[in-house]
Short mmCIF file of C-alpha atoms in Angstrom, two decimals:
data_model
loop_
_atom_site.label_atom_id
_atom_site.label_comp_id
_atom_site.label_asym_id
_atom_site.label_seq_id
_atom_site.Cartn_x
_atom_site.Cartn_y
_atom_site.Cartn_z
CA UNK A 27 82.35 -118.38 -67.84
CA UNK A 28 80.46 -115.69 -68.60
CA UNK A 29 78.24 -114.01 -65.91
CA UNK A 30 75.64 -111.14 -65.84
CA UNK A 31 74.39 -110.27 -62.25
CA UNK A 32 71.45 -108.15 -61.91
CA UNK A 33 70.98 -105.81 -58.73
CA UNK A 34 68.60 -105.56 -57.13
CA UNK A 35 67.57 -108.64 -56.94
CA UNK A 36 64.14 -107.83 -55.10
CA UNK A 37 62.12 -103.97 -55.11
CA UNK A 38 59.39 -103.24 -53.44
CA UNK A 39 57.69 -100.20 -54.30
CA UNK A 40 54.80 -97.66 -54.15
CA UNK A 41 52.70 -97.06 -57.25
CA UNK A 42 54.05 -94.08 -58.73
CA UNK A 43 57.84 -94.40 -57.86
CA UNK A 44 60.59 -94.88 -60.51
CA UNK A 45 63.16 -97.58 -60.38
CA UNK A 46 66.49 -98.79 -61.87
CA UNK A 47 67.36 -102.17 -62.42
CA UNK A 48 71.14 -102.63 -63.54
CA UNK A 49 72.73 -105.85 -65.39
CA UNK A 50 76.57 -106.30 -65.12
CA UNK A 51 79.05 -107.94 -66.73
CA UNK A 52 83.10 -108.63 -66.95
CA UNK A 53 82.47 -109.93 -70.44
CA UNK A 54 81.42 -107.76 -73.82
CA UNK A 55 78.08 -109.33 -75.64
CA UNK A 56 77.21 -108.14 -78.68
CA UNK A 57 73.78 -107.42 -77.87
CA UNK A 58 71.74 -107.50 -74.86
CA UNK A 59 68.46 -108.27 -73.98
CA UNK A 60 65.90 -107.91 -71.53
CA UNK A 61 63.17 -110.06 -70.58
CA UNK A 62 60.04 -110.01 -68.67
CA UNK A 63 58.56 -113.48 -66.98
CA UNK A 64 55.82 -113.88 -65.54
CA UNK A 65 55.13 -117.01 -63.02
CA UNK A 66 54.47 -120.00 -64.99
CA UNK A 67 54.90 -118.75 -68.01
CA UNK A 68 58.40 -118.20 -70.02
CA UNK A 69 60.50 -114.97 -70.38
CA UNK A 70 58.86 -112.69 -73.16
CA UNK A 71 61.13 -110.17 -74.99
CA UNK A 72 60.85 -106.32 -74.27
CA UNK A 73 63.59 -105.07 -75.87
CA UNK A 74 67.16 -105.91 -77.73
CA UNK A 75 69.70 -102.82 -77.09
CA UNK A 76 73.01 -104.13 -79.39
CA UNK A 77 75.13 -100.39 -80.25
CA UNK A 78 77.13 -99.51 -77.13
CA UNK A 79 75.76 -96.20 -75.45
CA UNK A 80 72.17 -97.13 -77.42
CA UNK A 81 69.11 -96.07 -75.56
CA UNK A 82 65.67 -97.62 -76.56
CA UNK A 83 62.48 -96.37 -74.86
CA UNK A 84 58.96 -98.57 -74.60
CA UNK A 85 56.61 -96.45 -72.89
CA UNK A 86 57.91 -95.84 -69.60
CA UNK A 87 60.47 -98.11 -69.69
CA UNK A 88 63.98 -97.13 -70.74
CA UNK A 89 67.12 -99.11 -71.38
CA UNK A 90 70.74 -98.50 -71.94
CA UNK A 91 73.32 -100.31 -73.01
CA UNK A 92 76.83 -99.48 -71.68
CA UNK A 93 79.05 -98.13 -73.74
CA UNK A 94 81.72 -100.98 -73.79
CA UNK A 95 78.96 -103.41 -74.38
CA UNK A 96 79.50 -104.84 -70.35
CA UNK A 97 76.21 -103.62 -68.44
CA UNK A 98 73.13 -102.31 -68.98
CA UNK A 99 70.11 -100.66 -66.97
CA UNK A 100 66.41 -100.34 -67.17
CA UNK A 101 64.43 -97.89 -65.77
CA UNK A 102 61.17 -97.54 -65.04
CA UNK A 103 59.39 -94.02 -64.72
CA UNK A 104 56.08 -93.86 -62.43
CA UNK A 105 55.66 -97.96 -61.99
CA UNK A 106 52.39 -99.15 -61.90
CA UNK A 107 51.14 -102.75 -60.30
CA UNK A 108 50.85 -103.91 -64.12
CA UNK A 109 55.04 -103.93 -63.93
CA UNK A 110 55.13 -106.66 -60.71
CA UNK A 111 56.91 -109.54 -62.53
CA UNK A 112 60.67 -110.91 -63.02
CA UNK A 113 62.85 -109.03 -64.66
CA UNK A 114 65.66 -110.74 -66.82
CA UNK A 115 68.92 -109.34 -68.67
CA UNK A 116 70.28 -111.77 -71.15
CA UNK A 117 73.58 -111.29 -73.23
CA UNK A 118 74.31 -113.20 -76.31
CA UNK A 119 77.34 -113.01 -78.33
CA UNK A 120 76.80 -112.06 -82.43
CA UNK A 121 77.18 -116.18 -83.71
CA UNK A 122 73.49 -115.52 -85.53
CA UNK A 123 72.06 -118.31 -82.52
CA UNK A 124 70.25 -117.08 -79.93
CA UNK A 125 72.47 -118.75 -76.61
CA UNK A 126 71.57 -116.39 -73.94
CA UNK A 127 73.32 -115.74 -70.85
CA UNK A 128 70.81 -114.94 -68.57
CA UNK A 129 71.36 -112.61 -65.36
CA UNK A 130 70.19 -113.69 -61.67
CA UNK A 131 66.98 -111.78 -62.59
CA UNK A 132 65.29 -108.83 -60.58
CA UNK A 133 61.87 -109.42 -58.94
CA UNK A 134 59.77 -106.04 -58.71
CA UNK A 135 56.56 -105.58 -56.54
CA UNK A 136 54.69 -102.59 -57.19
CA UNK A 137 51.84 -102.02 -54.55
CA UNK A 138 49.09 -99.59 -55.22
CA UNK B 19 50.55 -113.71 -82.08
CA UNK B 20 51.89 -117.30 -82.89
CA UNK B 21 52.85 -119.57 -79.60
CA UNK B 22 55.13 -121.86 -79.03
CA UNK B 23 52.97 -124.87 -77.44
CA UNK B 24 55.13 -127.31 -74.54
CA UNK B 25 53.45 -130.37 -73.10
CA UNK B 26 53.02 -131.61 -70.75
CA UNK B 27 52.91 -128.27 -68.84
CA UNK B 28 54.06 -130.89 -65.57
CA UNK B 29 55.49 -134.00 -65.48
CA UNK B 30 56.05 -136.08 -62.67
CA UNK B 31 58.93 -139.06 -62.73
CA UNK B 32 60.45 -141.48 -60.76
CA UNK B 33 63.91 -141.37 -60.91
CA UNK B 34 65.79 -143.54 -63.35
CA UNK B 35 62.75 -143.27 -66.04
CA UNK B 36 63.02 -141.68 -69.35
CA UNK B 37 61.00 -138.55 -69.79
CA UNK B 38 60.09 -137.07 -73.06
CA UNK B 39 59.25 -133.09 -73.73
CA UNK B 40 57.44 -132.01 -76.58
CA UNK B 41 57.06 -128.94 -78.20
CA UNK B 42 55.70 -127.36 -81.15
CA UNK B 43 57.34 -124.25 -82.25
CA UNK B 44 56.26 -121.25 -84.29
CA UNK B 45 55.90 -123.02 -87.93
CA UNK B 46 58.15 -120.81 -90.09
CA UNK B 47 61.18 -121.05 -87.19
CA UNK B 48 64.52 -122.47 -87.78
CA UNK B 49 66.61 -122.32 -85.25
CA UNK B 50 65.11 -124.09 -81.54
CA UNK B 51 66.74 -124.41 -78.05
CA UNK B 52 65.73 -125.66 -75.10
CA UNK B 53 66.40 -124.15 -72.19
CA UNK B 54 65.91 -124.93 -68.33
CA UNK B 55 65.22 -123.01 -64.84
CA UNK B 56 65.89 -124.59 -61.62
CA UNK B 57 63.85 -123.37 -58.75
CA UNK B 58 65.00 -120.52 -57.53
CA UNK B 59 68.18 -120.37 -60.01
CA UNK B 60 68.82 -118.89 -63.29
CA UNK B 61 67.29 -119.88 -67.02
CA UNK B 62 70.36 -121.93 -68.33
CA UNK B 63 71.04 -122.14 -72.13
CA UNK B 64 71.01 -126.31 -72.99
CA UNK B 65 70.93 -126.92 -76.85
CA UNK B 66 70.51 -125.21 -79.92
CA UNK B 67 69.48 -127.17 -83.07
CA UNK B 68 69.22 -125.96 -86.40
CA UNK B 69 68.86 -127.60 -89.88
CA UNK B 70 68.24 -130.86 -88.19
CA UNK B 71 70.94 -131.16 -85.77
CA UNK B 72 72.55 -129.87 -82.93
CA UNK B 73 74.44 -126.79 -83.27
CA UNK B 74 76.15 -126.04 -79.95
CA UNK B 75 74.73 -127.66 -76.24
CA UNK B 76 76.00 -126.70 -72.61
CA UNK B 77 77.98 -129.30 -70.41
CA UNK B 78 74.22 -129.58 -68.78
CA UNK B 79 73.65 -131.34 -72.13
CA UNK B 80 75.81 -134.76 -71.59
CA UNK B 81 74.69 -138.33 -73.04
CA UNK B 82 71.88 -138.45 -71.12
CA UNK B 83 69.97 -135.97 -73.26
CA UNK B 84 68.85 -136.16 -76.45
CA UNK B 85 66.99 -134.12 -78.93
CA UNK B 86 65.29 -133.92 -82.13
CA UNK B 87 62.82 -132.95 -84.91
CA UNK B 88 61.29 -136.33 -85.95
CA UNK B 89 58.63 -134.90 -88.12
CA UNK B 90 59.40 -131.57 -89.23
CA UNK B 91 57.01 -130.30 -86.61
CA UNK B 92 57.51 -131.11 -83.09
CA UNK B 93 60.67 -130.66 -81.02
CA UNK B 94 61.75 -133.11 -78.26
CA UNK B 95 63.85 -132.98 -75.90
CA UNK B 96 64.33 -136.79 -74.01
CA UNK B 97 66.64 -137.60 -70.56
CA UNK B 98 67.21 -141.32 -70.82
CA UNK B 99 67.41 -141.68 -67.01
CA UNK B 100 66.10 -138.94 -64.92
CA UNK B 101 68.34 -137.69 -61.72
CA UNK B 102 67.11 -135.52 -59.05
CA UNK B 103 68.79 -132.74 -60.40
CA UNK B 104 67.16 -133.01 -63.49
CA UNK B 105 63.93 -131.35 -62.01
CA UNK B 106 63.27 -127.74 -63.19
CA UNK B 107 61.05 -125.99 -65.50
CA UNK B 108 62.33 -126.99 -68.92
CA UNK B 109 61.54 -124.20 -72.00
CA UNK B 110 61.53 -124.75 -75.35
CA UNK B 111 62.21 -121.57 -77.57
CA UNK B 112 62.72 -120.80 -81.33
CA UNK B 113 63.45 -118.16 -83.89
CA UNK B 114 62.92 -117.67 -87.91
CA UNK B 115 66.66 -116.03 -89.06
CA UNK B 116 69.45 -115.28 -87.36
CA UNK B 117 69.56 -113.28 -84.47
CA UNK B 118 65.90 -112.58 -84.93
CA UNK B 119 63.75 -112.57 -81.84
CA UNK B 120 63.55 -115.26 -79.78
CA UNK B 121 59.81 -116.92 -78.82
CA UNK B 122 59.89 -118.79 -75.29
CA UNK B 123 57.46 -121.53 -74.55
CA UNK B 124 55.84 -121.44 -71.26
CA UNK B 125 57.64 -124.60 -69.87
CA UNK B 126 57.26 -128.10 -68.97
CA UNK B 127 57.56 -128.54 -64.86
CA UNK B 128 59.57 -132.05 -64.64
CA UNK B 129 59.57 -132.81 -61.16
CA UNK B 130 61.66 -136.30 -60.30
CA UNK B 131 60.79 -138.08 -57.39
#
């Protein structure tokens, strides 16, 4: 069974701080992605990181995939309140179908 | 942007009853899934169905669930007779080609009572 946890798996913090949420695996997925949910409502893609070592930036969010295609990480530079929401990793192996595995998820509060 | 449209957004059911999920995807998809979140618990993968039947479904997926693509247009996803485990938010997601990105419904809340 493949599994992807995701630490932390709650952060509170100030406006202004910068964060790290990381997404870990035993397994190898030939892509990765991460997701961003917001209550009620399903998980909305931010970004798909698939070379190992690849870096993709959106804004003032960056994410990395590992470089044996295991983990990945997403930081966040100066959070706002606009970034409070569930964040999701999700690996899927390179079939051409989109079966996720989806981590435990990270829940981030950003307070003013 | 195009949606991917789920109703109800809650159902309520006594246990034992069939329950029905619709959903509409994104007209010029191909490939549709639905997926499920128990409270509190992880988004699990359930089926994938492309070119009119099922392509791969989890051990989630056993006789009591169905799905399909009656019309061309909407996307069901039916539980013959509802347990008490069966309540979570169910999704519904699709996407055009392969590996393209994937478009999530925002869920149908079956609660069994």
């Amino acid at each position: 069974t493949q599994l992807l946890e995701q630490s932390p798996q709650f952060l509170s913090i100030q406006e202004g701080e910068n964060l790290t949420v990381y997404c870990n695996s035993s397994s190898v997925f030939s892509s990765l992605q991460w997701y961003r949910q917001e209550p009620g409502e399903g998980p909305v893609l931010l970004v798909t990181v698939v070379t190992g070592g690849e870096v993709k930036k959106l804004k003032r969010l960056t994410f990395q995939f590992g470089d044996a295609r295991k983990d990945s990480s997403l930081h966040i530079t100066a959070a706002q309140p606009g970034d409070t929401g569930l964040y999701l990793c999700a690996g899927v192996r390179n079939t051409g179908f989109q079966k996720l595995v989806f981590g435990t998820g990270t829940r981030l509060l950003v307070s003013p | 942007e195009p949606e991917v449209t789920q109703t109800p957004s809650h159902q309520v059911t006594q246990m034992g009853q069939e329950v029905i999920l619709r959903c509409v995807p994104i007209s010029n998809h191909l490939y549709f899934y639905w997926y499920r979140q128990i409270l509190g618990q992880k988004v699990e993968f359930l089926v994938s169905f492309y070119n009119n039947e099922i392509s791969e479904k989890s051990e989630i997926f056993d006789d009591q669930f169905s799905v399909e693509r009656p019309d061309g247009s909407n996307f069901t996803l039916k539980i013959r007779s509802t347990k008490l485990e069966d309540s979570a938010m169910y999704f519904c997601a699709g996407h055009r080609g392969p590996n393209e990105k994937l478009f999530f419904g925002s869920g149908t809340q079956l609660s069994v009572l």
